[in-house]
CSV table of C-alpha atoms in Angstrom, one decimal:
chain,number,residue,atom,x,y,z
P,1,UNK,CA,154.6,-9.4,-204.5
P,2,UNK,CA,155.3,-6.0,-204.6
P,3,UNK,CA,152.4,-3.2,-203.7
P,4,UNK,CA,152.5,-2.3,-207.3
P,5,UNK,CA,152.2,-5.6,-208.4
P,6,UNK,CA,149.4,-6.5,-206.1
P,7,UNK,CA,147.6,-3.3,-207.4
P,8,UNK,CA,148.1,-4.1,-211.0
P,9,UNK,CA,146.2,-7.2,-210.3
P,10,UNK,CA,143.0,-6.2,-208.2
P,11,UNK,CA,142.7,-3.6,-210.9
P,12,UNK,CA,142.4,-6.4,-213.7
P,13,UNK,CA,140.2,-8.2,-211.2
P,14,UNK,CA,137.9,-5.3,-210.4
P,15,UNK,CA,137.7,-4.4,-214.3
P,16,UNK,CA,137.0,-8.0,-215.4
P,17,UNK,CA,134.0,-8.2,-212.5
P,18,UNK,CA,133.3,-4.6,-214.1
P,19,UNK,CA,132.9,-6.1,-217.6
P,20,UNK,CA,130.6,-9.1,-216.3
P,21,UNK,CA,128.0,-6.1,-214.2
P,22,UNK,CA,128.4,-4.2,-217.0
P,23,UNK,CA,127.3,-7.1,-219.5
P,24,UNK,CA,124.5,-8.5,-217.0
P,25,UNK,CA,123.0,-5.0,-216.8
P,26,UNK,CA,123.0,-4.9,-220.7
P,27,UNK,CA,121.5,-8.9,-220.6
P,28,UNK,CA,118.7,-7.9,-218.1
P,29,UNK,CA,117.8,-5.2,-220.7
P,30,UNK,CA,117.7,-6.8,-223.5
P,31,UNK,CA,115.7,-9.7,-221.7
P,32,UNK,CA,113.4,-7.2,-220.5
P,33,UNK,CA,112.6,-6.5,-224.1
P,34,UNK,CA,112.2,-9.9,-225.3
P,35,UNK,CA,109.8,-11.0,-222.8
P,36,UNK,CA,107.7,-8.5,-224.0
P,37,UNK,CA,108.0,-9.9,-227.2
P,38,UNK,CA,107.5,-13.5,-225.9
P,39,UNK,CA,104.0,-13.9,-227.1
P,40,UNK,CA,105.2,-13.1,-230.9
P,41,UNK,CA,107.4,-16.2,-231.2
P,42,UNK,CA,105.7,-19.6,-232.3
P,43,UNK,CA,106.7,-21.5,-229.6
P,44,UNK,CA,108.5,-21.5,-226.2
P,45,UNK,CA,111.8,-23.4,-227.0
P,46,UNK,CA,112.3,-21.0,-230.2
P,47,UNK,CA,111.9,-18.3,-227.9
P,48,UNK,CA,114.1,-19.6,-224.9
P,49,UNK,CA,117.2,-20.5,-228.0
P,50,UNK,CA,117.2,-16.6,-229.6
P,51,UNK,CA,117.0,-16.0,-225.5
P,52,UNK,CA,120.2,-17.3,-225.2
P,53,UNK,CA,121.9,-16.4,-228.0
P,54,UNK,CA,121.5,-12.9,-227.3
P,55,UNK,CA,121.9,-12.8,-223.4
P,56,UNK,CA,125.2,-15.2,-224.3
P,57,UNK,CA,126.2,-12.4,-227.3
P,58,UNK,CA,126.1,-9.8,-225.1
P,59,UNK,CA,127.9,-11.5,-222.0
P,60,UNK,CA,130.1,-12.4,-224.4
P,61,UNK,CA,130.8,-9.4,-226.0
P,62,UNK,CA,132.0,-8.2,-222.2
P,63,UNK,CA,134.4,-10.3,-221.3
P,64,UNK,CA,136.0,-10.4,-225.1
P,65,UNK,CA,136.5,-7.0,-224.9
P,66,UNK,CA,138.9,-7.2,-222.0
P,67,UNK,CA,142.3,-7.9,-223.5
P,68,UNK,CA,141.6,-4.5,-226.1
P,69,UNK,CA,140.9,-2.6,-223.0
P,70,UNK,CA,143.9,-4.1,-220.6
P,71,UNK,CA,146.2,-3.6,-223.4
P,72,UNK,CA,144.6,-0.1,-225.3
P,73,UNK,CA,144.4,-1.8,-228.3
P,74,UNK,CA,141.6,-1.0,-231.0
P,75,UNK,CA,142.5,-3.7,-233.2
P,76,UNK,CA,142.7,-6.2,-230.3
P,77,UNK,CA,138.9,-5.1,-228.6
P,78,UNK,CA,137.5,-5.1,-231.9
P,79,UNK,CA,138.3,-8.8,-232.8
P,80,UNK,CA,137.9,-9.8,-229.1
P,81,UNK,CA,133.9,-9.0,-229.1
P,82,UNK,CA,132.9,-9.9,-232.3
P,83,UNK,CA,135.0,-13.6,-231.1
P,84,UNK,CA,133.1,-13.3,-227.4
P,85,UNK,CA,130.3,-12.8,-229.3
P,86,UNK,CA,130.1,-15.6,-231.6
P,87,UNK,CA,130.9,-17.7,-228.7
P,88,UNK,CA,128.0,-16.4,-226.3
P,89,UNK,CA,125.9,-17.4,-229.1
P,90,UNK,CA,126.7,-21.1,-229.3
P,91,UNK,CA,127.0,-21.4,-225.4
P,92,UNK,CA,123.8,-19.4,-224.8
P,93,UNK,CA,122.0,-21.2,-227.6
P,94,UNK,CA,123.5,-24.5,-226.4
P,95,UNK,CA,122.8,-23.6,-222.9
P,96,UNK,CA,119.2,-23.0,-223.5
P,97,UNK,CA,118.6,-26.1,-225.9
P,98,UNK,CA,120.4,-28.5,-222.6
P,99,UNK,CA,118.5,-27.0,-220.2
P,100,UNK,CA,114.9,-27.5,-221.9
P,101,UNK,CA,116.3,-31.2,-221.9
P,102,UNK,CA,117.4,-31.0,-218.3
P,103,UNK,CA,113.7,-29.7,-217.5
P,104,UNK,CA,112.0,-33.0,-219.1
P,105,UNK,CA,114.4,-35.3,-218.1
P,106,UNK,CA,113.7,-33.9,-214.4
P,107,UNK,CA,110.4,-33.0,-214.4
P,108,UNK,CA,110.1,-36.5,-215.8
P,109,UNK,CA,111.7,-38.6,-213.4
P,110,UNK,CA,112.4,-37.3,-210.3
P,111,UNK,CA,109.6,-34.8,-209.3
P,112,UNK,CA,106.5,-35.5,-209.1
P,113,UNK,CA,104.3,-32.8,-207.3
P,114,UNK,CA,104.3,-29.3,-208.8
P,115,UNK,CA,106.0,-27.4,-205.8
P,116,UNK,CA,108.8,-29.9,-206.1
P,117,UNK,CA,108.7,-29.1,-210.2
P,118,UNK,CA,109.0,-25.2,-209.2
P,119,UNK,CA,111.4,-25.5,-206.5
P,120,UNK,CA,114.0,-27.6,-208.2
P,121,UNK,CA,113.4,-28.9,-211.5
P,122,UNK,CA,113.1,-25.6,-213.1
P,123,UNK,CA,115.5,-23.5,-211.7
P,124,UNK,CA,117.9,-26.3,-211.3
P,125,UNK,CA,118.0,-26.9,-215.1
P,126,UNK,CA,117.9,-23.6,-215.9
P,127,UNK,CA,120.8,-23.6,-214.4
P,128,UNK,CA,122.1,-26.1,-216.3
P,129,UNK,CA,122.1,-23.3,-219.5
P,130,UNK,CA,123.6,-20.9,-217.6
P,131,UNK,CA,126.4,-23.0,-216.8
P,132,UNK,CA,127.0,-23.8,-220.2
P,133,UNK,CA,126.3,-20.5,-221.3
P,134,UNK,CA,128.9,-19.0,-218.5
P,135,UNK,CA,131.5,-21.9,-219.7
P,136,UNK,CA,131.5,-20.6,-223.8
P,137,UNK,CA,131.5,-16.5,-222.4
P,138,UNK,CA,134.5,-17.5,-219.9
P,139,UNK,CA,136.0,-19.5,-222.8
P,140,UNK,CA,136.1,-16.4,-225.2
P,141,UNK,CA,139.3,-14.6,-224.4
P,142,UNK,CA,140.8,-18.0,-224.8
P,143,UNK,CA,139.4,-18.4,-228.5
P,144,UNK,CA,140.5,-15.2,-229.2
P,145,UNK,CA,144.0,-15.4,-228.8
P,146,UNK,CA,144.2,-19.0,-229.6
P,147,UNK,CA,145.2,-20.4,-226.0
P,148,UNK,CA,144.6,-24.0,-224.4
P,149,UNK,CA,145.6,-22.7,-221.1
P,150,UNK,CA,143.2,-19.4,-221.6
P,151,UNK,CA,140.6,-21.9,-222.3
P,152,UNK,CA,140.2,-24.3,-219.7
P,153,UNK,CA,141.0,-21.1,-217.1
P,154,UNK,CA,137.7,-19.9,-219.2
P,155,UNK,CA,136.0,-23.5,-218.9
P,156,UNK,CA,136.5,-23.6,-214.9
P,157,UNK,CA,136.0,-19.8,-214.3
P,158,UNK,CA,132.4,-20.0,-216.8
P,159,UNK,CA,131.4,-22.9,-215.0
P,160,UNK,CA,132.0,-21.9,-211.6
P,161,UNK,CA,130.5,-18.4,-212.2
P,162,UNK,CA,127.5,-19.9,-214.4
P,163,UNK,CA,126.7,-22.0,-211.6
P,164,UNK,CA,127.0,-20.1,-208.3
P,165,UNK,CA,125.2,-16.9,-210.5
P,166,UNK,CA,122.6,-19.2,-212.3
P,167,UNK,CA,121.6,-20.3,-208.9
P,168,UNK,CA,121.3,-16.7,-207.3
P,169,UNK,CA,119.3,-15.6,-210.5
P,170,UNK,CA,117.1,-19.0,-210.5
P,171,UNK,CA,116.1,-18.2,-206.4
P,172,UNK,CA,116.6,-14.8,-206.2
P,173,UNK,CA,112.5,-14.6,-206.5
P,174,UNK,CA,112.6,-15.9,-202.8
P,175,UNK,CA,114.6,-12.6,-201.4
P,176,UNK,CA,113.4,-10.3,-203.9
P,177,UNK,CA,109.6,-10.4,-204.2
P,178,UNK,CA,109.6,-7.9,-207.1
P,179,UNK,CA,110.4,-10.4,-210.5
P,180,UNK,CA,111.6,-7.6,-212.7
P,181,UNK,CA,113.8,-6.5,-209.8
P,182,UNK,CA,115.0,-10.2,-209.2
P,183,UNK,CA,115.9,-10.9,-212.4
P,184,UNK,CA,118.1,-7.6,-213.1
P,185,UNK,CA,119.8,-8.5,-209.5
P,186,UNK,CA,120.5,-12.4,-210.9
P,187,UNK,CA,122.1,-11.0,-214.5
P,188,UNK,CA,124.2,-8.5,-212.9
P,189,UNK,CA,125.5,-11.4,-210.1
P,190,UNK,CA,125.7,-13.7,-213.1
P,191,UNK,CA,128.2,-11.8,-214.9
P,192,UNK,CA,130.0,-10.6,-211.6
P,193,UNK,CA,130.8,-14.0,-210.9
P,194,UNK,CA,131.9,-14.9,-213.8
P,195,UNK,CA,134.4,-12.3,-214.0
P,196,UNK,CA,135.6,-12.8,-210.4
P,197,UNK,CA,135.6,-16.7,-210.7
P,198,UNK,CA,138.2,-16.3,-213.9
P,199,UNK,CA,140.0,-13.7,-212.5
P,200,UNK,CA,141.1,-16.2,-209.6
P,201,UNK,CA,141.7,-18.5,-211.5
P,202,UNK,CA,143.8,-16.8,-214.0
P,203,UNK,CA,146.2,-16.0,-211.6
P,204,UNK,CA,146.4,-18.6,-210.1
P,205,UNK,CA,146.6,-21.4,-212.5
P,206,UNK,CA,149.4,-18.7,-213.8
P,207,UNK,CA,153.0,-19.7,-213.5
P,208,UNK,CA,153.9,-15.7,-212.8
P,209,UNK,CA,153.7,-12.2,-214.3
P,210,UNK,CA,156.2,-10.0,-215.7
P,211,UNK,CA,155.9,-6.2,-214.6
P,212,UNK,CA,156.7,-3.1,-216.5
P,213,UNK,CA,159.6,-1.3,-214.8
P,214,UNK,CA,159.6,1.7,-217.0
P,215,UNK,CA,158.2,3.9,-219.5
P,216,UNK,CA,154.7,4.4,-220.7
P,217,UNK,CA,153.8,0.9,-219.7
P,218,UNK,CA,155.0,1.6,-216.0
P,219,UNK,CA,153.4,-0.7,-213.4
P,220,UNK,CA,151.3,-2.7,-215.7
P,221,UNK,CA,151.6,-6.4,-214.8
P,222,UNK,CA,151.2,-9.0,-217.9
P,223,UNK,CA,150.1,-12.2,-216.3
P,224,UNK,CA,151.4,-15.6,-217.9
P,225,UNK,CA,148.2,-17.1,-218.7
P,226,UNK,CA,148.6,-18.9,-221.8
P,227,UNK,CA,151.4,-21.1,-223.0
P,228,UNK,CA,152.8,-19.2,-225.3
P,229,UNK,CA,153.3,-15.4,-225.6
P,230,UNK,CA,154.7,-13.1,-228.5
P,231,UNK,CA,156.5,-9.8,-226.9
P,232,UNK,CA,157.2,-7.4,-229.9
P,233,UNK,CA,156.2,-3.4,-231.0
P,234,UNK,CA,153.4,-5.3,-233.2
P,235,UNK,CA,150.1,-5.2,-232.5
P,236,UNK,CA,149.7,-8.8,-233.2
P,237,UNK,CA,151.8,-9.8,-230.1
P,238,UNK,CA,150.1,-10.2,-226.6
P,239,UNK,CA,152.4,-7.9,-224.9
P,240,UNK,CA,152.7,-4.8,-227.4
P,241,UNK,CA,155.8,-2.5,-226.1
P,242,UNK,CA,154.7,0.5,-228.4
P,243,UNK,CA,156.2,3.8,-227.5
P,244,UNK,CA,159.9,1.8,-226.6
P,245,UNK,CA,162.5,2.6,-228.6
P,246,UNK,CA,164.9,-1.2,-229.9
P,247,UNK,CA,162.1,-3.3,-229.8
P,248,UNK,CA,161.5,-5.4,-233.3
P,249,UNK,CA,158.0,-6.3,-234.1
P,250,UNK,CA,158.1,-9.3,-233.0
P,251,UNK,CA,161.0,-9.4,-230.4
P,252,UNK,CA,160.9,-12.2,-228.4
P,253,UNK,CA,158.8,-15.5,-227.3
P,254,UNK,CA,157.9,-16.1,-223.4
P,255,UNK,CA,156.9,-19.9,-223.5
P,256,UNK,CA,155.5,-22.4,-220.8
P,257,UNK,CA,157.4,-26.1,-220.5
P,258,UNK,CA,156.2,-28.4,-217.8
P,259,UNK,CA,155.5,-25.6,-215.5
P,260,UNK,CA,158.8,-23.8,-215.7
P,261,UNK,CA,158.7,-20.0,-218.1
P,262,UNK,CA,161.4,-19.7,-220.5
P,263,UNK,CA,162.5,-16.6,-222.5
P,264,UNK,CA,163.6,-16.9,-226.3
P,265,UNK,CA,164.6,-14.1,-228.5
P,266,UNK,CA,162.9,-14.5,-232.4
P,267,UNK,CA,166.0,-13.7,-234.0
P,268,UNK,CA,169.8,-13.4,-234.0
P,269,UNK,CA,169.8,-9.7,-234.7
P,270,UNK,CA,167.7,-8.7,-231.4
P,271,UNK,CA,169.2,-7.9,-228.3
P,272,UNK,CA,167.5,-9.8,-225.2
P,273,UNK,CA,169.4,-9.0,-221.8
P,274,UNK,CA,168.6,-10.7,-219.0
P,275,UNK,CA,170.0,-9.2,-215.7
P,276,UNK,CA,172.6,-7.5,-218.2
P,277,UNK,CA,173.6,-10.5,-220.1
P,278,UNK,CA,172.7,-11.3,-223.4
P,279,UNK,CA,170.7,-14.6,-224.0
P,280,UNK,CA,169.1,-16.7,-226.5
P,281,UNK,CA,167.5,-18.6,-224.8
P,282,UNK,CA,166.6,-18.9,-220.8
P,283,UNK,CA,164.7,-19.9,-217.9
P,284,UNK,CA,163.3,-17.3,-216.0
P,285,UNK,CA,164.0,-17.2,-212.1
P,286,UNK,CA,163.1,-15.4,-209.4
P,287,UNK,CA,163.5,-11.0,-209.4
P,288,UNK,CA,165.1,-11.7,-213.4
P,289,UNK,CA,165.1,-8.4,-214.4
P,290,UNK,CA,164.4,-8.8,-218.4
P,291,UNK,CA,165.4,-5.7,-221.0
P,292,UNK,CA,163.8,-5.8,-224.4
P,293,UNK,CA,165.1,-2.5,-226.8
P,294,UNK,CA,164.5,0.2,-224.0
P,295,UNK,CA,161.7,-1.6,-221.9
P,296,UNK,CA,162.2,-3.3,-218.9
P,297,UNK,CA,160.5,-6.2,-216.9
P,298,UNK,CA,160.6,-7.5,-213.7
P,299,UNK,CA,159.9,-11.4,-213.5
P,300,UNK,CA,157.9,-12.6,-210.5
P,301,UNK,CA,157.0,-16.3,-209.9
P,302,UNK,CA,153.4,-17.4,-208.4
């Protein structure tokens, strides 16, 4: 991949880590808040579901808010938090609910002396909720655009980075003796890791990108991450070539069969090129150089 290319990416990566700090730094504030409100609620599993919800709202709200910002559309980051909300809600709530049961069904059966209970049933069914809390926030930009492939790259990612942060935030106590200190240190890895496990995965579970050879859009890499993708001037596509002059609102189709990426115009009156020559319909290969009205796109397989 080209030095451009590889930039493009470790920018996406260090924005989508960005987005998880910047949402466990918000959690660990607003978790601050509620524990000072603990004593208010009228019992402990109330508070630890309206715990979750919120922490998983606001993680949520992060990582749904990455496609508007990769992509500079209002429209797209407004609709993309209130969906990665919605969905840190159910996972955090979820998460919460599952790992109260975790906590009996361990405490219960397996442990029997309380530095046993404190070592590793608690944390390790509280780490049960973050996973599934992780899993529904990692899940979110693949809700919001309506993606199976987004999805389970979400699933793994949320799970991956549930688990390895839910762990550091569970033990983190041991290394940091200071709890308030600890638990801002856990939220922020949390979210990191979440970002960083999806980011991985999203490229590589991707078939290949498509860089921007010219204009305003120069050097931006769109990575194939879903199985279906809508190229056009609209701001309903998922590659949105505003600014390019030829380019219909919704130009062509970039679609995923049994691992190979093919490249379909949306209507006989569109002019799709393809290293020069007009096409319909075709499979992209290797350095395809792909022109849509004015813009121009260089096709790179993993």
């Amino acid at each position: 991949m080209s030095t451009t290319g590889i930039r493009a990416l470790r920018v996406r990566r260090f924005m989508l880590c960005s987005l998880g700090i910047l949402g466990g730094i918000a959690s660990w504030a607003v978790m601050e808040t509620l524990l000072q409100l603990q004593s208010g609620f009228p019992g402990f599993i109330l508070f630890s579901i309206v715990q979750g919800m919120v922490l998983g709202g606001i993680l949520g709200a992060s990582f749904g808010s990455a496609e508007g910002i990769f992509l500079h559309e209002k429209n797209r980051l407004i609709s993309g938090i209130i969906t990665g909300v919605l969905s840190g809600i159910i996972g955090g709530a979820l998460g919460f609910v599952l790992g109260q049961a975790a906590l009996f069904l361990l405490g219960t059966y397996f442990f029997t002396s309380y530095g046993n209970f404190q070592t590793f049933a608690l944390p390790l069914s509280r780490t049960i909720g973050w996973i599934i809390l992780g899993m529904f926030v990692g899940m979110s930009p693949g809700f919001h655009s309506r993606s199976a492939k987004k999805i389970s790259v979400g699933l793994l990612g949320g799970v991956l980075g549930g688990l390895t942060g839910g762990l550091v935030l569970e033990y983190s106590h041991y290394f940091i003796h200071e709890i308030i200190l600890a638990r801002f240190v856990g939220l922020l890895l949390l979210g990191f890791f979440i970002g960083l496990f999806y980011s991985f995965l999203e490229k590589s579970l991707s078939p290949g990108v498509i860089r921007v050879l010219n204009g305003a859009l120069k050097g931006k890499e769109f990575i194939i991450n879903q199985r279906r993708l809508k190229v056009g001037s609209s701001p309903r596509n998922d590659i949105i070539l505003s600014g390019y002059d030829d380019v219909e609102e919704h130009h062509a189709t970039i679609t995923i069969m049994k691992g190979q990426v093919f490249l379909e115009k949306n209507s006989q009156k569109t002019l799709l090129l393809v290293n020069e020559d007009p096409e319909t319909k075709t499979q992209l290969k290797y350095e395809d150089v792909i022109r849509i009205g004015s813009a121009r796109f260089f096709y790179k397989p993993r």
